[in-house]
Coordinates of C-alpha atoms and ligand atoms in Angstrom, one line a residue:
M1361 CA 83.4 161.0 86.0
N1362 CA 85.1 163.6 87.9
I1363 CA 85.5 162.3 91.5
P1364 CA 86.9 164.8 93.9
T1365 CA 90.4 164.3 95.2
V1366 CA 92.4 165.1 98.3
A1367 CA 93.6 168.3 96.4
D1368 CA 89.9 169.4 96.4
V1369 CA 89.7 168.9 100.0
L1370 CA 92.8 171.0 100.7
A1371 CA 91.3 173.8 98.5
A1372 CA 88.1 173.6 100.4
R1373 CA 89.8 174.1 103.8
K1374 CA 90.9 177.4 102.6
A1375 CA 87.6 178.4 101.0
I1376 CA 85.7 177.5 104.2
A1377 CA 88.0 179.1 106.8
G1378 CA 86.3 182.0 108.5
T1379 CA 82.9 180.5 108.0
A1380 CA 83.0 176.8 109.2
R1381 CA 85.4 176.3 112.1
R1382 CA 88.1 173.7 113.1
T1383 CA 86.3 171.7 115.8
P1384 CA 87.7 170.1 118.9
L1385 CA 88.4 166.4 119.3
I1386 CA 87.7 165.2 122.8
T1387 CA 88.2 161.7 124.5
S1388 CA 84.9 159.8 125.2
A1389 CA 84.1 158.0 128.3
L1390 CA 83.6 155.0 126.0
S1391 CA 87.4 154.6 126.0
E1392 CA 87.7 153.1 129.4
Q1393 CA 84.8 150.8 128.7
V1394 CA 86.5 149.6 125.3
G1395 CA 90.0 149.7 126.2
Q1396 CA 91.0 151.7 123.4
D1397 CA 91.1 155.5 122.6
I1398 CA 87.6 156.7 121.4
C1399 CA 87.7 160.2 120.3
L1400 CA 84.7 162.6 119.6
K1401 CA 85.0 165.2 116.8
L1402 CA 82.5 167.8 118.0
E1403 CA 80.9 169.1 114.7
T1404 CA 77.8 170.2 117.1
L1405 CA 80.1 173.2 117.7
Q1406 CA 79.8 174.4 114.2
P1407 CA 77.8 178.0 114.2
T1408 CA 74.8 176.0 112.5
G1409 CA 75.1 173.1 114.9
A1410 CA 76.2 170.6 112.3
F1411 CA 79.0 169.7 109.9
K1412 CA 77.0 170.5 106.8
L1413 CA 78.2 174.0 107.1
R1414 CA 81.6 172.9 105.6
G1415 CA 80.2 171.6 102.4
A1416 CA 77.7 174.1 101.9
T1417 CA 80.1 177.0 102.4
N1418 CA 82.5 175.4 99.9
A1419 CA 79.9 174.7 97.2
I1420 CA 78.3 178.4 97.4
A1421 CA 81.9 180.0 97.4
A1422 CA 82.7 178.3 94.1
L1423 CA 79.8 179.8 92.3
S1424 CA 80.3 182.3 89.6
D1425 CA 79.0 186.1 90.2
E1426 CA 76.1 185.5 87.8
Q1427 CA 75.1 182.2 89.8
K1428 CA 75.4 184.1 93.1
A1429 CA 73.0 186.8 91.8
N1430 CA 70.4 184.3 90.8
G1431 CA 70.3 182.8 94.4
V1432 CA 70.7 179.2 95.7
V1433 CA 68.1 176.6 96.4
C1434 CA 68.4 173.2 98.4
C1435 CA 66.4 170.3 99.7
S1436 CA 67.2 169.1 103.1
T1437 CA 66.5 167.1 106.3
G1438 CA 67.2 170.2 108.0
N1439 CA 70.9 170.7 108.6
H1440 CA 72.0 171.3 105.1
G1441 CA 69.2 173.8 104.6
R1442 CA 70.5 175.7 107.8
A1443 CA 74.0 175.5 106.4
V1444 CA 72.9 176.8 103.0
A1445 CA 71.0 179.5 104.6
F1446 CA 74.0 180.5 107.0
A1447 CA 76.6 180.4 104.1
A1448 CA 74.4 182.2 101.8
K1449 CA 73.9 185.1 104.0
Q1450 CA 77.6 185.4 104.7
L1451 CA 78.4 185.6 101.1
G1452 CA 75.3 187.9 100.3
V1453 CA 73.3 185.3 98.3
Q1454 CA 69.6 184.7 98.5
A1455 CA 68.5 181.2 99.6
T1456 CA 65.5 179.2 99.3
V1457 CA 65.2 176.0 101.5
C1458 CA 62.7 173.1 100.5
L1459 CA 62.0 170.8 103.3
S1460 CA 59.6 167.8 103.7
K1461 CA 56.9 167.6 106.5
L1462 CA 59.1 165.0 108.4
V1463 CA 61.6 167.8 109.2
P1464 CA 61.4 168.7 112.9
M1465 CA 60.1 172.3 113.7
V1466 CA 63.3 173.2 115.7
K1467 CA 65.2 172.9 112.2
V1468 CA 62.5 174.8 110.3
K1469 CA 62.6 177.9 112.7
G1470 CA 66.5 177.8 112.8
I1471 CA 66.5 178.2 109.0
E1472 CA 64.0 180.8 108.8
A1473 CA 65.9 182.9 111.4
L1474 CA 68.7 183.2 109.1
G1475 CA 66.7 184.9 106.6
A1476 CA 66.2 182.1 104.1
E1477 CA 62.9 181.5 102.4
V1478 CA 61.4 178.0 103.7
V1479 CA 59.2 175.9 101.4
R1480 CA 57.4 172.9 103.3
I1481 CA 56.3 170.3 100.9
G1482 CA 55.5 166.6 100.7
D1483 CA 56.2 163.7 103.1
S1484 CA 59.8 162.7 101.8
Q1485 CA 63.2 164.0 101.1
D1486 CA 62.4 163.1 97.5
D1487 CA 59.3 165.6 97.3
A1488 CA 61.5 168.4 98.7
G1489 CA 64.1 167.6 96.1
A1490 CA 61.6 167.7 93.2
E1491 CA 60.4 171.2 94.5
A1492 CA 64.1 172.3 94.5
E1493 CA 64.5 171.2 90.9
R1494 CA 61.4 173.0 89.8
L1495 CA 62.9 176.2 91.3
V1496 CA 66.0 175.8 89.4
K1497 CA 64.0 175.5 86.2
E1498 CA 61.6 178.3 86.8
K1499 CA 63.9 180.8 88.4
G1500 CA 67.3 179.9 87.5
M1501 CA 68.5 179.3 91.1
T1502 CA 71.5 176.9 91.6
N1503 CA 70.8 173.9 93.5
I1504 CA 73.1 173.1 96.3
H1505 CA 72.8 169.2 96.5
P1506 CA 73.0 168.1 100.1
F1507 CA 75.5 165.3 99.3
D1508 CA 76.0 164.3 95.6
D1509 CA 78.1 167.5 94.8
R1510 CA 82.0 167.5 94.3
N1511 CA 82.2 170.8 96.3
V1512 CA 80.0 169.5 99.1
I1513 CA 81.9 166.2 99.3
A1514 CA 85.3 168.1 99.3
G1515 CA 84.0 170.5 102.2
Q1516 CA 82.9 167.7 104.5
G1517 CA 86.3 165.9 103.8
T1518 CA 88.1 168.7 105.7
I1519 CA 87.0 166.9 108.7
A1520 CA 89.5 164.1 107.8
L1521 CA 92.4 166.5 107.5
E1522 CA 91.7 168.0 111.0
L1523 CA 91.4 164.4 112.6
L1524 CA 94.7 163.0 111.0
E1525 CA 96.7 166.0 111.7
E1526 CA 95.8 165.7 115.3
R1527 CA 95.6 161.9 115.6
P1528 CA 97.7 160.4 112.7
D1529 CA 97.4 157.1 115.0
L1530 CA 93.8 156.7 114.1
D1531 CA 92.8 153.2 113.3
T1532 CA 89.2 153.6 112.5
L1533 CA 86.6 156.4 111.7
I1534 CA 82.9 155.8 112.4
V1535 CA 80.9 157.9 110.3
P1536 CA 77.1 158.5 110.3
L1537 CA 75.7 157.5 106.9
S1538 CA 73.0 159.0 104.8
G1539 CA 73.4 160.3 101.4
G1540 CA 77.1 159.8 101.9
G1541 CA 78.6 163.3 101.3
L1542 CA 80.1 163.3 104.6
I1543 CA 81.6 159.6 104.5
S1544 CA 82.8 160.0 100.9
G1545 CA 84.6 163.3 101.6
I1546 CA 86.3 161.8 104.8
A1547 CA 87.0 158.6 103.2
L1548 CA 88.7 160.1 100.1
A1549 CA 90.9 162.5 102.1
A1550 CA 91.6 160.0 104.9
K1551 CA 92.6 157.1 102.7
A1552 CA 94.8 159.6 100.5
I1553 CA 96.7 160.4 103.8
K1554 CA 96.6 156.9 105.5
P1555 CA 95.6 154.1 103.0
D1556 CA 95.1 151.4 105.5
I1557 CA 92.6 153.5 107.8
R1558 CA 89.2 151.7 108.3
I1559 CA 86.0 153.7 107.3
V1560 CA 82.7 152.4 108.9
G1561 CA 79.5 153.9 108.1
V1562 CA 76.5 153.6 110.2
S1563 CA 72.7 154.0 109.6
M1564 CA 69.4 153.2 111.0
D1565 CA 68.1 149.9 109.8
R1566 CA 64.9 151.2 108.4
G1567 CA 65.2 153.3 105.3
A1568 CA 68.9 153.2 104.8
A1569 CA 69.2 153.9 101.1
M1570 CA 73.0 153.9 100.7
A1571 CA 73.2 150.5 102.5
A1572 CA 70.6 149.0 100.4
S1573 CA 72.1 150.2 97.3
L1574 CA 75.5 149.0 98.2
V1575 CA 74.1 145.5 98.6
A1576 CA 72.2 145.9 95.4
G1577 CA 75.1 146.9 93.4
K1578 CA 73.3 150.1 92.1
P1579 CA 71.4 153.1 93.6
I1580 CA 68.1 152.0 94.7
E1581 CA 65.0 153.6 96.4
V1582 CA 63.9 152.6 100.0
E1583 CA 60.8 153.9 101.8
E1584 CA 61.7 156.8 104.1
V1585 CA 60.3 156.3 107.6
A1586 CA 60.5 158.3 110.9
S1587 CA 63.7 157.7 112.8
L1588 CA 65.3 159.0 115.9
A1589 CA 68.1 159.6 113.5
D1590 CA 66.0 162.0 111.4
S1591 CA 69.0 163.3 109.7
L1592 CA 69.9 160.2 108.2
G1593 CA 66.7 159.9 106.2
G1594 CA 66.2 160.3 102.4
G1595 CA 67.4 158.5 99.2
I1596 CA 70.7 158.7 97.6
G1597 CA 69.2 159.4 94.1
L1598 CA 68.6 156.9 91.3
H1599 CA 71.0 158.9 89.3
N1600 CA 73.7 159.4 92.0
R1601 CA 77.0 160.4 90.5
Y1602 CA 79.4 160.7 93.3
T1603 CA 78.6 159.3 96.6
F1604 CA 77.6 155.7 95.5
P1605 CA 80.8 155.0 93.7
I1606 CA 83.0 156.7 96.4
C1607 CA 81.3 154.7 99.0
R1608 CA 81.5 151.4 97.1
E1609 CA 85.3 151.9 96.6
L1610 CA 86.3 153.4 99.8
V1611 CA 83.7 152.4 102.8
D1612 CA 85.0 149.2 104.6
E1613 CA 82.0 148.4 106.5
V1614 CA 78.4 149.6 106.8
R1615 CA 76.5 148.8 110.0
L1616 CA 72.6 149.2 110.6
L1617 CA 71.1 149.9 114.0
T1618 CA 67.6 149.5 115.3
E1619 CA 65.9 152.5 116.8
Q1620 CA 66.2 150.8 120.2
E1621 CA 70.0 151.0 119.7
I1622 CA 70.0 154.5 118.5
Y1623 CA 67.9 155.4 121.6
T1624 CA 70.3 153.7 124.0
G1625 CA 73.2 155.5 121.9
M1626 CA 71.7 159.0 122.5
Q1627 CA 71.3 158.2 126.3
A1628 CA 75.1 157.0 126.3
L1629 CA 76.2 160.3 124.5
Y1630 CA 74.5 162.0 127.1
R1631 CA 75.1 160.3 130.2
M1632 CA 78.7 159.3 129.5
D1633 CA 79.9 162.2 127.5
Q1634 CA 77.5 164.8 128.7
L1635 CA 76.6 165.9 125.0
V1636 CA 73.2 167.1 123.8
A1637 CA 73.1 165.9 120.1
E1638 CA 70.7 164.4 117.8
G1639 CA 70.1 160.7 117.1
A1640 CA 72.3 160.8 113.9
S1641 CA 75.2 162.0 116.1
A1642 CA 74.7 159.0 118.6
V1643 CA 75.0 156.1 116.1
G1644 CA 78.7 155.7 116.7
H1645 CA 77.9 155.1 120.6
A1646 CA 75.0 152.7 119.5
A1647 CA 77.3 150.9 117.1
I1648 CA 80.0 150.3 119.8
L1649 CA 77.7 149.5 122.6
S1650 CA 75.7 147.0 120.6
G1651 CA 78.9 145.2 119.7
K1652 CA 78.0 145.9 115.8
V1653 CA 81.4 147.5 115.3
Q1654 CA 84.7 145.9 116.6
I1655 CA 87.2 148.3 117.9
T1656 CA 90.6 147.5 116.7
G1657 CA 92.5 150.6 117.6
P1658 CA 92.1 154.4 118.2
T1659 CA 88.8 155.4 116.9
A1660 CA 87.2 158.6 116.1
L1661 CA 83.2 159.1 116.0
I1662 CA 81.9 162.0 114.0
I1663 CA 79.3 163.8 116.4
T1664 CA 77.6 165.2 113.3
G1665 CA 75.0 167.6 114.8
R1666 CA 73.1 169.0 117.7
N1667 CA 69.9 170.3 116.2
V1668 CA 67.7 168.0 118.3
D1669 CA 63.9 168.1 118.9
M1670 CA 64.2 169.0 122.7
Q1671 CA 60.9 167.3 123.5
Q1672 CA 62.1 164.1 122.0
F1673 CA 65.4 164.5 123.4
S1674 CA 64.2 165.0 126.8
A1675 CA 61.9 161.9 126.5
V1676 CA 64.9 159.7 125.5
I1677 CA 67.1 160.9 128.4
A1678 CA 64.2 160.3 130.8
G1679 CA 63.8 156.9 129.4
D1680 CA 60.1 157.7 128.3
A1681 CA 58.5 156.1 125.2
V1682 CA 59.0 158.0 121.9
K1683 CA 56.7 157.7 119.1
L1684 CA 58.1 157.4 115.6
G1685 CA 55.3 156.9 113.0
D1686 CA 53.9 153.6 113.4
V1687 CA 56.3 152.3 116.1
I1688 CA 57.2 153.2 119.6
V1689 CA 60.6 153.0 121.2
S1690 CA 61.1 152.9 124.8
G1691 CA 64.0 152.3 127.2
K1692 CA 63.2 148.6 127.0
D1693 CA 61.5 147.4 124.1
K1694 CA 60.1 148.4 120.7
V1695 CA 56.4 147.7 120.1
A1696 CA 54.3 148.2 117.0
V1697 CA 51.1 150.3 117.6
D1698 CA 47.8 148.8 116.6
A1699 CA 46.2 150.7 113.8
Ligands
PLP1355 C1 73.4 165.2 106.9 C2 73.8 164.5 108.0 C3 74.4 163.4 108.3 C4 74.6 162.3 107.1 O1 75.5 163.0 106.2 P1 75.5 162.3 104.7 O2 76.5 163.2 103.8 O3 74.0 162.7 104.1 O4 75.7 161.0 104.7 C5 74.8 162.8 109.6 N1 74.5 163.5 110.5 C6 73.8 164.7 110.7 C7 73.6 165.5 111.8 C8 73.4 165.2 109.3 O5 72.8 166.5 109.4

């Protein structure tokens, strides 16, 4: 298998310059509380509001002219779709984005506004993925996979180059984990530059496919449920090629959070660091505040995206209850709803 290398990440940096930006690294108010430097990498400031623009741009730029002429398709929890739509538009390529009905409206609208065709289908990321595969067969489009793609992984890895150039002393990187494209790219680039750096993945405790697969020793399926960290939903694919082996090899720890902890993390990100971001971006704060990740030196958290449902965000910040499928999360405790 042809696993991407740090050379691919260096090439990706050139390919994405001009579309995805180099984002700021700022100091978090958590630093004082923890007694170590905690830095925040603000991928929320990408033009599409999330880091996925890096991988999508790198993948579309690598296509042949013939592939570009036939258009691209993808399935997405939202941010990858927006990134594909944005990068495709810049490169003059037609894009179709398949989304499950779990994807918040704010993300659907953002993708449509970029001129991509949106197909809403099914109740899971897997249903959206099946539709994307159908369009590949039927129309000859190229599928830009949200994470299990060499060029996508290499694009996301450019974050690690920026981090270690700015802070070569970083001891730990805390990375929101779903399909694992982000953490795979970051881990392979960071460990090539600094082999003893610690890479910690963080997911929600319900429907964390990569975490369950790492425990099982092979890719497995888990049920997808609604989460405050909606961008972290979805499977890793039973035929996963890249991210599962890379995570198994290079990720040092995986931690899982309750919805309650993510809720508290979102409040902390807003109240302590004044950042408006989605639940997936708050898992680093949540992991530190819950004590689930020990801080052993200067640490960077990837603040992955800001495309949050504003109604839900406002409720969390106000401390109001939020309904997620069959559970309600509030400022204090989580209760099951009677059917
Ligand atoms: C996609 C996404 C993630 C997870 O990235 P993976 O490569 O799937 O692990 C985290 N945060 C946000 C905001 C995302 O859009």
